[in-house]
Each structure stands twice: as C-alpha cells, then as structure tokens.
Amino acid sequence: DQQVKQNSPSLSVQEGRISILNCDYTNSMFDYFLWYKKYPAEGPTFLISISSIKDKNEDGRFTVFLNKSAKHLSLHIVPSQPGDSAVYFCAASEWSGNQFYFGTGTSLTVIP
Amino acid sequence: DVKVTQSSRYLVKRTGEKVFLECVQDMDHENMFWYRQDPGLGLRLIYFSYDVKMKEKGDIPEGYSVSREKKERFSLILESASTNQTSMYLCASSSSRGVQGVRGNTIYFGEGSWLTVV
C-alpha cells in the first residue's frame, strides 16, 4: 500500500511563475519529509527537507510547506526556471526507522 | 560531499545471465539501499541493509539478492536475469545519526545503473 502519494504525474508551468508540487501521506508516524529532484539518466539529488516540528522550510527559490493535520506537504518553486524541469519525488521517514517511503514522482516542465 | 558510486552506468545482459551491480559509499553510512525506477512506478525498494552482513527485503525482492560484506559496499545480484528486470537501478545510503526534530536522516543516491536484459 502506497504510504506516500503524488497524485499529479505531470505539471507544466511558464518560466517565472510559481510551481507547486503536492504530496500526501497516510502514516501519522512519519516525522521527516524530503524532496528530491531527478534528471533523466541521473540519480535523484536531495533538494530540501522539513521536520514535523516545523510547518515551513525555505531554501532560496524552494519552499516546503507541511500540514500535519491534513497529512499533506507541498514544494513551491518561485520563480520557476527551465532548468527546474525534472521529476520531483517526495519522501517520508520515521525518526525511529531507517526506511524512506517515496511517492511516484511528478514530472515538472518549465516552459521558456 | 557524500559520494555514492555505482560501478556500472550501462549494462546489457542476456536472459539467464547472473548480474552483479556494485555500489560504494564514502560517508561511513550505516544504511544502504537498492531501488529500481520504472516509469509511472516511482522508486521501488528492492533490499536494504542497516549493518554489515544484515539485509532486509524491500517491496520487490523477488529475483534479487544482496551482499554486504563491508560497511561501504552493497552489491545487488540478479541470479538469473529476465527481461522484466530491465530498469534503472539506484543505490543509496543514509546515516542513522540524525537529530530528532531538527535534522532527520537524508538518503543519498548514486548516479544509477541502466540495465537492459535481452
């Protein structure tokens, strides 16, 4: 059973606008959440993370928001750039565990 | 910087061959993982290991085995390759030394190995 879900397989955004990628999870024991970016033929690279004690974490153009009551997180990219075109995976883990649970990914296309 | 190195980027093997995919990490991480990525299916965990000589099955272990004789090295073995094992294979590692509520464990991936079984 998929514990982390990304319900939008793809997203297209104009350059300079905001990209919003969404992720939902079902396990209330998850307390650490991560976003990864993946280009074709490369491994995923770590982008940004958030602990469950926060509801927002920002790093440059990237901001992750966490809504624990809704079991929902989102990644905002502002402004979007063509180089942001990639597949984005969200992941979740428990502090007490060593496993990571990934969503199925959202393919972002930023149109110049 | 964390470095996870996968020995082969591109392989073509014949059905029935035994295939070894090697992975080395240089950050003294306790945990190592093997995933495969297929379009529309995301990252699926094959096996993971949280210590030398320890292994745990992931979501799709059938047709695979693993070996972890040294902390830095984690090998994925396809005993008898089949065409449905054509995929991108990703090795990853993570520490168990996060700080609760502040910094969790981050998982780091290698570049991936593209395996084609013909």
PDB file of C-alpha atoms in Angstrom:
ATOM      1  CA  ASP A   1       0.000   0.000   0.000  1.00  0.00           C
ATOM      2  CA  GLN A   2       1.396   3.351  -1.068  1.00  0.00           C
ATOM      3  CA  GLN A   3       2.060   5.407   2.059  1.00  0.00           C
ATOM      4  CA  VAL A   4       3.289   8.443   0.151  1.00  0.00           C
ATOM      5  CA  LYS A   5       1.329   9.659  -2.847  1.00  0.00           C
ATOM      6  CA  GLN A   6       1.941  12.199  -5.538  1.00  0.00           C
ATOM      7  CA  ASN A   7      -1.322  12.350  -7.412  1.00  0.00           C
ATOM      8  CA  SER A   8      -0.165  14.573 -10.252  1.00  0.00           C
ATOM      9  CA  PRO A   9       2.107  12.675 -12.642  1.00  0.00           C
ATOM     10  CA  SER A  10       2.977  15.838 -14.535  1.00  0.00           C
ATOM     11  CA  LEU A  11       2.857  19.616 -14.306  1.00  0.00           C
ATOM     12  CA  SER A  12       3.646  22.368 -16.821  1.00  0.00           C
ATOM     13  CA  VAL A  13       4.443  25.923 -15.750  1.00  0.00           C
ATOM     14  CA  GLN A  14       5.585  29.035 -17.550  1.00  0.00           C
ATOM     15  CA  GLU A  15       9.050  30.316 -16.767  1.00  0.00           C
ATOM     16  CA  GLY A  16       8.980  32.889 -13.972  1.00  0.00           C
ATOM     17  CA  ARG A  17       5.720  31.609 -12.484  1.00  0.00           C
ATOM     18  CA  ILE A  18       5.260  29.514  -9.368  1.00  0.00           C
ATOM     19  CA  SER A  19       5.419  25.707  -9.487  1.00  0.00           C
ATOM     20  CA  ILE A  20       3.518  23.872  -6.760  1.00  0.00           C
ATOM     21  CA  LEU A  21       4.096  20.154  -6.337  1.00  0.00           C
ATOM     22  CA  ASN A  22       1.933  18.241  -3.912  1.00  0.00           C
ATOM     23  CA  CYS A  23       2.410  15.149  -1.808  1.00  0.00           C
ATOM     24  CA  ASP A  24       0.129  13.283   0.610  1.00  0.00           C
ATOM     25  CA  TYR A  25       0.975  10.648   3.154  1.00  0.00           C
ATOM     26  CA  THR A  26      -1.039   8.245   5.261  1.00  0.00           C
ATOM     27  CA  ASN A  27       1.262   7.234   8.114  1.00  0.00           C
ATOM     28  CA  SER A  28       0.987   9.608  11.069  1.00  0.00           C
ATOM     29  CA  MET A  29       4.287   8.267  12.410  1.00  0.00           C
ATOM     30  CA  PHE A  30       6.226   9.994   9.643  1.00  0.00           C
ATOM     31  CA  ASP A  31       8.116  12.947  11.092  1.00  0.00           C
ATOM     32  CA  TYR A  32      10.663  13.849   8.455  1.00  0.00           C
ATOM     33  CA  PHE A  33       9.960  14.712   4.853  1.00  0.00           C
ATOM     34  CA  LEU A  34      12.254  15.242   1.901  1.00  0.00           C
ATOM     35  CA  TRP A  35      12.063  16.360  -1.715  1.00  0.00           C
ATOM     36  CA  TYR A  36      14.339  15.038  -4.429  1.00  0.00           C
ATOM     37  CA  LYS A  37      14.901  16.183  -7.965  1.00  0.00           C
ATOM     38  CA  LYS A  38      15.785  13.750 -10.720  1.00  0.00           C
ATOM     39  CA  TYR A  39      17.013  14.413 -14.230  1.00  0.00           C
ATOM     40  CA  PRO A  40      16.809  11.628 -16.820  1.00  0.00           C
ATOM     41  CA  ALA A  41      19.667   9.111 -16.627  1.00  0.00           C
ATOM     42  CA  GLU A  42      20.835  10.535 -13.287  1.00  0.00           C
ATOM     43  CA  GLY A  43      20.212   9.584  -9.680  1.00  0.00           C
ATOM     44  CA  PRO A  44      17.868  11.698  -7.531  1.00  0.00           C
ATOM     45  CA  THR A  45      19.511  14.588  -5.732  1.00  0.00           C
ATOM     46  CA  PHE A  46      18.394  15.922  -2.383  1.00  0.00           C
ATOM     47  CA  LEU A  47      16.611  19.259  -2.634  1.00  0.00           C
ATOM     48  CA  ILE A  48      15.050  20.267   0.660  1.00  0.00           C
ATOM     49  CA  SER A  49      13.606  18.693   3.788  1.00  0.00           C
ATOM     50  CA  ILE A  50      11.345  19.518   6.686  1.00  0.00           C
ATOM     51  CA  SER A  51      10.915  18.136  10.174  1.00  0.00           C
ATOM     52  CA  SER A  52       7.445  17.607  11.628  1.00  0.00           C
ATOM     53  CA  ILE A  53       8.061  20.272  14.271  1.00  0.00           C
ATOM     54  CA  LYS A  54       8.016  22.911  11.522  1.00  0.00           C
ATOM     55  CA  ASP A  55       5.388  23.880   9.008  1.00  0.00           C
ATOM     56  CA  LYS A  56       7.668  25.653   6.568  1.00  0.00           C
ATOM     57  CA  ASN A  57      11.252  25.453   5.407  1.00  0.00           C
ATOM     58  CA  GLU A  58      12.799  27.710   2.819  1.00  0.00           C
ATOM     59  CA  ASP A  59      15.966  27.458   0.763  1.00  0.00           C
ATOM     60  CA  GLY A  60      16.362  30.056  -1.945  1.00  0.00           C
ATOM     61  CA  ARG A  61      13.688  29.567  -4.577  1.00  0.00           C
ATOM     62  CA  PHE A  62      12.425  26.396  -2.903  1.00  0.00           C
ATOM     63  CA  THR A  63       9.970  26.288  -0.017  1.00  0.00           C
ATOM     64  CA  VAL A  64       8.379  23.229   1.505  1.00  0.00           C
ATOM     65  CA  PHE A  65       5.146  23.508   3.470  1.00  0.00           C
ATOM     66  CA  LEU A  66       3.887  20.836   5.832  1.00  0.00           C
ATOM     67  CA  ASN A  67       0.298  20.467   7.014  1.00  0.00           C
ATOM     68  CA  LYS A  68       0.378  17.659   9.556  1.00  0.00           C
ATOM     69  CA  SER A  69      -3.349  17.631  10.240  1.00  0.00           C
ATOM     70  CA  ALA A  70      -4.035  17.112   6.547  1.00  0.00           C
ATOM     71  CA  LYS A  71      -1.008  14.830   6.102  1.00  0.00           C
ATOM     72  CA  HIS A  72      -0.008  16.960   3.165  1.00  0.00           C
ATOM     73  CA  LEU A  73       3.146  18.659   2.019  1.00  0.00           C
ATOM     74  CA  SER A  74       3.930  20.829  -0.935  1.00  0.00           C
ATOM     75  CA  LEU A  75       7.011  22.143  -2.672  1.00  0.00           C
ATOM     76  CA  HIS A  76       6.895  25.670  -4.077  1.00  0.00           C
ATOM     77  CA  ILE A  77       9.414  26.832  -6.640  1.00  0.00           C
ATOM     78  CA  VAL A  78       9.451  30.576  -7.253  1.00  0.00           C
ATOM     79  CA  PRO A  79      10.346  31.728  -9.831  1.00  0.00           C
ATOM     80  CA  SER A  80      10.396  28.602 -11.952  1.00  0.00           C
ATOM     81  CA  GLN A  81      13.266  28.236 -14.392  1.00  0.00           C
ATOM     82  CA  PRO A  82      13.702  25.913 -17.390  1.00  0.00           C
ATOM     83  CA  GLY A  83      16.499  24.122 -15.508  1.00  0.00           C
ATOM     84  CA  ASP A  84      13.920  23.085 -12.920  1.00  0.00           C
ATOM     85  CA  SER A  85      12.372  20.731 -15.460  1.00  0.00           C
ATOM     86  CA  ALA A  86      12.808  17.310 -13.875  1.00  0.00           C
ATOM     87  CA  VAL A  87      10.949  14.635 -11.966  1.00  0.00           C
ATOM     88  CA  TYR A  88      10.357  15.521  -8.314  1.00  0.00           C
ATOM     89  CA  PHE A  89       9.933  12.850  -5.668  1.00  0.00           C
ATOM     90  CA  CYS A  90       8.718  13.400  -2.155  1.00  0.00           C
ATOM     91  CA  ALA A  91       9.791  11.021   0.583  1.00  0.00           C
ATOM     92  CA  ALA A  92       8.924  10.427   4.212  1.00  0.00           C
ATOM     93  CA  SER A  93      10.536   8.648   7.083  1.00  0.00           C
ATOM     94  CA  GLU A  94      10.089   7.966  10.776  1.00  0.00           C
ATOM     95  CA  TRP A  95      12.703   9.097  13.235  1.00  0.00           C
ATOM     96  CA  SER A  96      12.834   5.628  14.752  1.00  0.00           C
ATOM     97  CA  GLY A  97      13.143   3.879  11.431  1.00  0.00           C
ATOM     98  CA  ASN A  98      15.748   3.716   8.710  1.00  0.00           C
ATOM     99  CA  GLN A  99      13.435   3.377   5.762  1.00  0.00           C
ATOM    100  CA  PHE A 100      12.318   6.015   3.324  1.00  0.00           C
ATOM    101  CA  TYR A 101       8.980   5.919   1.553  1.00  0.00           C
ATOM    102  CA  PHE A 102       8.804   7.598  -1.822  1.00  0.00           C
ATOM    103  CA  GLY A 103       5.972   8.912  -3.908  1.00  0.00           C
ATOM    104  CA  THR A 104       5.715   8.016  -7.585  1.00  0.00           C
ATOM    105  CA  GLY A 105       7.035  11.390  -8.714  1.00  0.00           C
ATOM    106  CA  THR A 106       5.765  14.448 -10.564  1.00  0.00           C
ATOM    107  CA  SER A 107       7.349  15.438 -13.853  1.00  0.00           C
ATOM    108  CA  LEU A 108       7.705  19.220 -13.969  1.00  0.00           C
ATOM    109  CA  THR A 109       8.150  21.024 -17.271  1.00  0.00           C
ATOM    110  CA  VAL A 110       9.017  24.705 -17.154  1.00  0.00           C
ATOM    111  CA  ILE A 111       8.208  26.345 -20.471  1.00  0.00           C
ATOM    112  CA  PRO A 112      10.541  29.170 -21.536  1.00  0.00           C
TER     113      PRO A 112
ATOM    114  CA  ASP B   1      30.127  15.840  -0.164  1.00  0.00           C
ATOM    115  CA  VAL B   2      28.534  12.435   0.099  1.00  0.00           C
ATOM    116  CA  LYS B   3      29.556  10.160  -2.699  1.00  0.00           C
ATOM    117  CA  VAL B   4      27.665   7.061  -3.704  1.00  0.00           C
ATOM    118  CA  THR B   5      29.336   5.352  -6.625  1.00  0.00           C
ATOM    119  CA  GLN B   6      27.761   2.710  -8.789  1.00  0.00           C
ATOM    120  CA  SER B   7      30.327   0.759 -10.743  1.00  0.00           C
ATOM    121  CA  SER B   8      28.416   0.355 -13.998  1.00  0.00           C
ATOM    122  CA  ARG B   9      26.285   3.015 -15.653  1.00  0.00           C
ATOM    123  CA  TYR B  10      25.070   0.978 -18.610  1.00  0.00           C
ATOM    124  CA  LEU B  11      24.875  -2.790 -18.952  1.00  0.00           C
ATOM    125  CA  VAL B  12      23.356  -5.132 -21.492  1.00  0.00           C
ATOM    126  CA  LYS B  13      22.920  -8.722 -20.372  1.00  0.00           C
ATOM    127  CA  ARG B  14      21.309 -11.820 -21.809  1.00  0.00           C
ATOM    128  CA  THR B  15      18.368 -13.605 -20.257  1.00  0.00           C
ATOM    129  CA  GLY B  16      19.561 -16.110 -17.694  1.00  0.00           C
ATOM    130  CA  GLU B  17      22.878 -14.416 -17.007  1.00  0.00           C
ATOM    131  CA  LYS B  18      23.979 -13.645 -13.473  1.00  0.00           C
ATOM    132  CA  VAL B  19      24.359  -9.904 -12.977  1.00  0.00           C
ATOM    133  CA  PHE B  20      26.263  -8.038 -10.294  1.00  0.00           C
ATOM    134  CA  LEU B  21      25.667  -4.360  -9.564  1.00  0.00           C
ATOM    135  CA  GLU B  22      28.196  -2.840  -7.204  1.00  0.00           C
ATOM    136  CA  CYS B  23      27.820   0.226  -5.017  1.00  0.00           C
ATOM    137  CA  VAL B  24      30.268   2.011  -2.744  1.00  0.00           C
ATOM    138  CA  GLN B  25      29.676   4.941  -0.403  1.00  0.00           C
ATOM    139  CA  ASP B  26      32.322   7.041   1.257  1.00  0.00           C
ATOM    140  CA  MET B  27      30.439   8.585   4.193  1.00  0.00           C
ATOM    141  CA  ASP B  28      30.574   5.750   6.695  1.00  0.00           C
ATOM    142  CA  HIS B  29      26.793   5.403   6.463  1.00  0.00           C
ATOM    143  CA  GLU B  30      25.167   2.532   8.307  1.00  0.00           C
ATOM    144  CA  ASN B  31      22.260   2.112   5.902  1.00  0.00           C
ATOM    145  CA  MET B  32      22.397   1.190   2.242  1.00  0.00           C
ATOM    146  CA  PHE B  33      19.584   0.592  -0.214  1.00  0.00           C
ATOM    147  CA  TRP B  34      18.853  -0.713  -3.683  1.00  0.00           C
ATOM    148  CA  TYR B  35      15.904   0.710  -5.614  1.00  0.00           C
ATOM    149  CA  ARG B  36      14.668   0.338  -9.134  1.00  0.00           C
ATOM    150  CA  GLN B  37      12.933   3.084 -11.012  1.00  0.00           C
ATOM    151  CA  ASP B  38      10.393   2.426 -13.718  1.00  0.00           C
ATOM    152  CA  PRO B  39       8.165   4.971 -15.479  1.00  0.00           C
ATOM    153  CA  GLY B  40       4.949   5.591 -13.561  1.00  0.00           C
ATOM    154  CA  LEU B  41       6.027   3.384 -10.670  1.00  0.00           C
ATOM    155  CA  GLY B  42       8.433   5.703  -8.898  1.00  0.00           C
ATOM    156  CA  LEU B  43      11.208   4.313  -6.741  1.00  0.00           C
ATOM    157  CA  ARG B  44      10.628   0.808  -5.517  1.00  0.00           C
ATOM    158  CA  LEU B  45      12.768  -0.640  -2.765  1.00  0.00           C
ATOM    159  CA  ILE B  46      14.377  -3.983  -3.546  1.00  0.00           C
ATOM    160  CA  TYR B  47      16.568  -4.574  -0.483  1.00  0.00           C
ATOM    161  CA  PHE B  48      18.188  -2.563   2.219  1.00  0.00           C
ATOM    162  CA  SER B  49      20.877  -3.129   4.795  1.00  0.00           C
ATOM    163  CA  TYR B  50      21.379  -1.373   8.105  1.00  0.00           C
ATOM    164  CA  ASP B  51      24.644  -3.030   9.018  1.00  0.00           C
ATOM    165  CA  VAL B  52      27.358  -5.247   7.648  1.00  0.00           C
ATOM    166  CA  LYS B  53      26.047  -8.718   6.781  1.00  0.00           C
ATOM    167  CA  MET B  54      22.493  -7.571   7.587  1.00  0.00           C
ATOM    168  CA  LYS B  55      19.808  -7.313   4.946  1.00  0.00           C
ATOM    169  CA  GLU B  56      16.087  -6.734   4.818  1.00  0.00           C
ATOM    170  CA  LYS B  57      13.669  -7.326   1.969  1.00  0.00           C
ATOM    171  CA  GLY B  58      12.017  -4.320   0.478  1.00  0.00           C
ATOM    172  CA  ASP B  59       8.870  -4.187  -1.604  1.00  0.00           C
ATOM    173  CA  ILE B  60      10.087  -6.171  -4.622  1.00  0.00           C
ATOM    174  CA  PRO B  61      12.868  -8.600  -3.599  1.00  0.00           C
ATOM    175  CA  GLU B  62      11.858 -11.452  -5.889  1.00  0.00           C
ATOM    176  CA  GLY B  63      14.588 -12.348  -8.356  1.00  0.00           C
ATOM    177  CA  TYR B  64      17.228 -10.379  -6.466  1.00  0.00           C
ATOM    178  CA  SER B  65      19.707 -10.954  -3.686  1.00  0.00           C
ATOM    179  CA  VAL B  66      22.215  -8.682  -1.984  1.00  0.00           C
ATOM    180  CA  SER B  67      25.542  -8.837  -0.250  1.00  0.00           C
ATOM    181  CA  ARG B  68      27.103  -6.520   2.287  1.00  0.00           C
ATOM    182  CA  GLU B  69      30.470  -7.797   3.426  1.00  0.00           C
ATOM    183  CA  LYS B  70      31.918  -4.363   4.165  1.00  0.00           C
ATOM    184  CA  LYS B  71      30.234  -1.262   5.516  1.00  0.00           C
ATOM    185  CA  GLU B  72      30.954   0.830   2.454  1.00  0.00           C
ATOM    186  CA  ARG B  73      29.914  -1.703  -0.179  1.00  0.00           C
ATOM    187  CA  PHE B  74      26.484  -3.073  -1.082  1.00  0.00           C
ATOM    188  CA  SER B  75      26.006  -5.387  -4.044  1.00  0.00           C
ATOM    189  CA  LEU B  76      22.829  -6.288  -5.876  1.00  0.00           C
ATOM    190  CA  ILE B  77      22.734  -9.665  -7.580  1.00  0.00           C
ATOM    191  CA  LEU B  78      20.331 -10.844 -10.235  1.00  0.00           C
ATOM    192  CA  GLU B  79      20.713 -14.604 -10.074  1.00  0.00           C
ATOM    193  CA  SER B  80      19.145 -15.223 -13.486  1.00  0.00           C
ATOM    194  CA  ALA B  81      18.336 -12.043 -15.344  1.00  0.00           C
ATOM    195  CA  SER B  82      14.984 -11.747 -17.037  1.00  0.00           C
ATOM    196  CA  THR B  83      13.624  -9.161 -19.460  1.00  0.00           C
ATOM    197  CA  ASN B  84      11.267  -7.760 -16.817  1.00  0.00           C
ATOM    198  CA  GLN B  85      14.321  -6.742 -14.826  1.00  0.00           C
ATOM    199  CA  THR B  86      15.262  -4.203 -17.488  1.00  0.00           C
ATOM    200  CA  SER B  87      15.261  -0.992 -15.474  1.00  0.00           C
ATOM    201  CA  MET B  88      17.279   1.770 -13.870  1.00  0.00           C
ATOM    202  CA  TYR B  89      18.814   0.615 -10.597  1.00  0.00           C
ATOM    203  CA  LEU B  90      19.660   3.116  -7.911  1.00  0.00           C
ATOM    204  CA  CYS B  91      21.894   2.559  -4.931  1.00  0.00           C
ATOM    205  CA  ALA B  92      21.588   4.849  -1.926  1.00  0.00           C
ATOM    206  CA  SER B  93      22.933   5.308   1.561  1.00  0.00           C
ATOM    207  CA  SER B  94      21.957   7.123   4.725  1.00  0.00           C
ATOM    208  CA  SER B  95      23.193   7.680   8.221  1.00  0.00           C
ATOM    209  CA  SER B  96      21.376   6.688  11.384  1.00  0.00           C
ATOM    210  CA  ARG B  97      22.692   9.752  13.160  1.00  0.00           C
ATOM    211  CA  GLY B  98      20.038  12.382  12.554  1.00  0.00           C
ATOM    212  CA  VAL B  99      18.922  14.732  15.314  1.00  0.00           C
ATOM    213  CA  GLN B 100      15.297  14.207  16.215  1.00  0.00           C
ATOM    214  CA  GLY B 101      13.118  17.159  15.400  1.00  0.00           C
ATOM    215  CA  VAL B 102      15.962  19.036  13.784  1.00  0.00           C
ATOM    216  CA  ARG B 103      17.649  17.020  11.126  1.00  0.00           C
ATOM    217  CA  GLY B 104      16.475  13.659  10.016  1.00  0.00           C
ATOM    218  CA  ASN B 105      18.383  11.120   8.046  1.00  0.00           C
ATOM    219  CA  THR B 106      18.886  12.121   4.443  1.00  0.00           C
ATOM    220  CA  ILE B 107      19.216   9.457   1.807  1.00  0.00           C
ATOM    221  CA  TYR B 108      21.823   9.977  -0.909  1.00  0.00           C
ATOM    222  CA  PHE B 109      21.698   8.301  -4.274  1.00  0.00           C
ATOM    223  CA  GLY B 110      24.239   7.147  -6.796  1.00  0.00           C
ATOM    224  CA  GLU B 111      24.062   8.035 -10.475  1.00  0.00           C
ATOM    225  CA  GLY B 112      22.119   4.919 -11.357  1.00  0.00           C
ATOM    226  CA  SER B 113      22.787   1.841 -13.463  1.00  0.00           C
ATOM    227  CA  TRP B 114      20.786   1.245 -16.607  1.00  0.00           C
ATOM    228  CA  LEU B 115      20.336  -2.477 -17.111  1.00  0.00           C
ATOM    229  CA  THR B 116      18.914  -3.918 -20.303  1.00  0.00           C
ATOM    230  CA  VAL B 117      18.183  -7.639 -20.399  1.00  0.00           C
ATOM    231  CA  VAL B 118      17.759  -9.052 -23.893  1.00  0.00           C
TER     232      VAL B 118
END
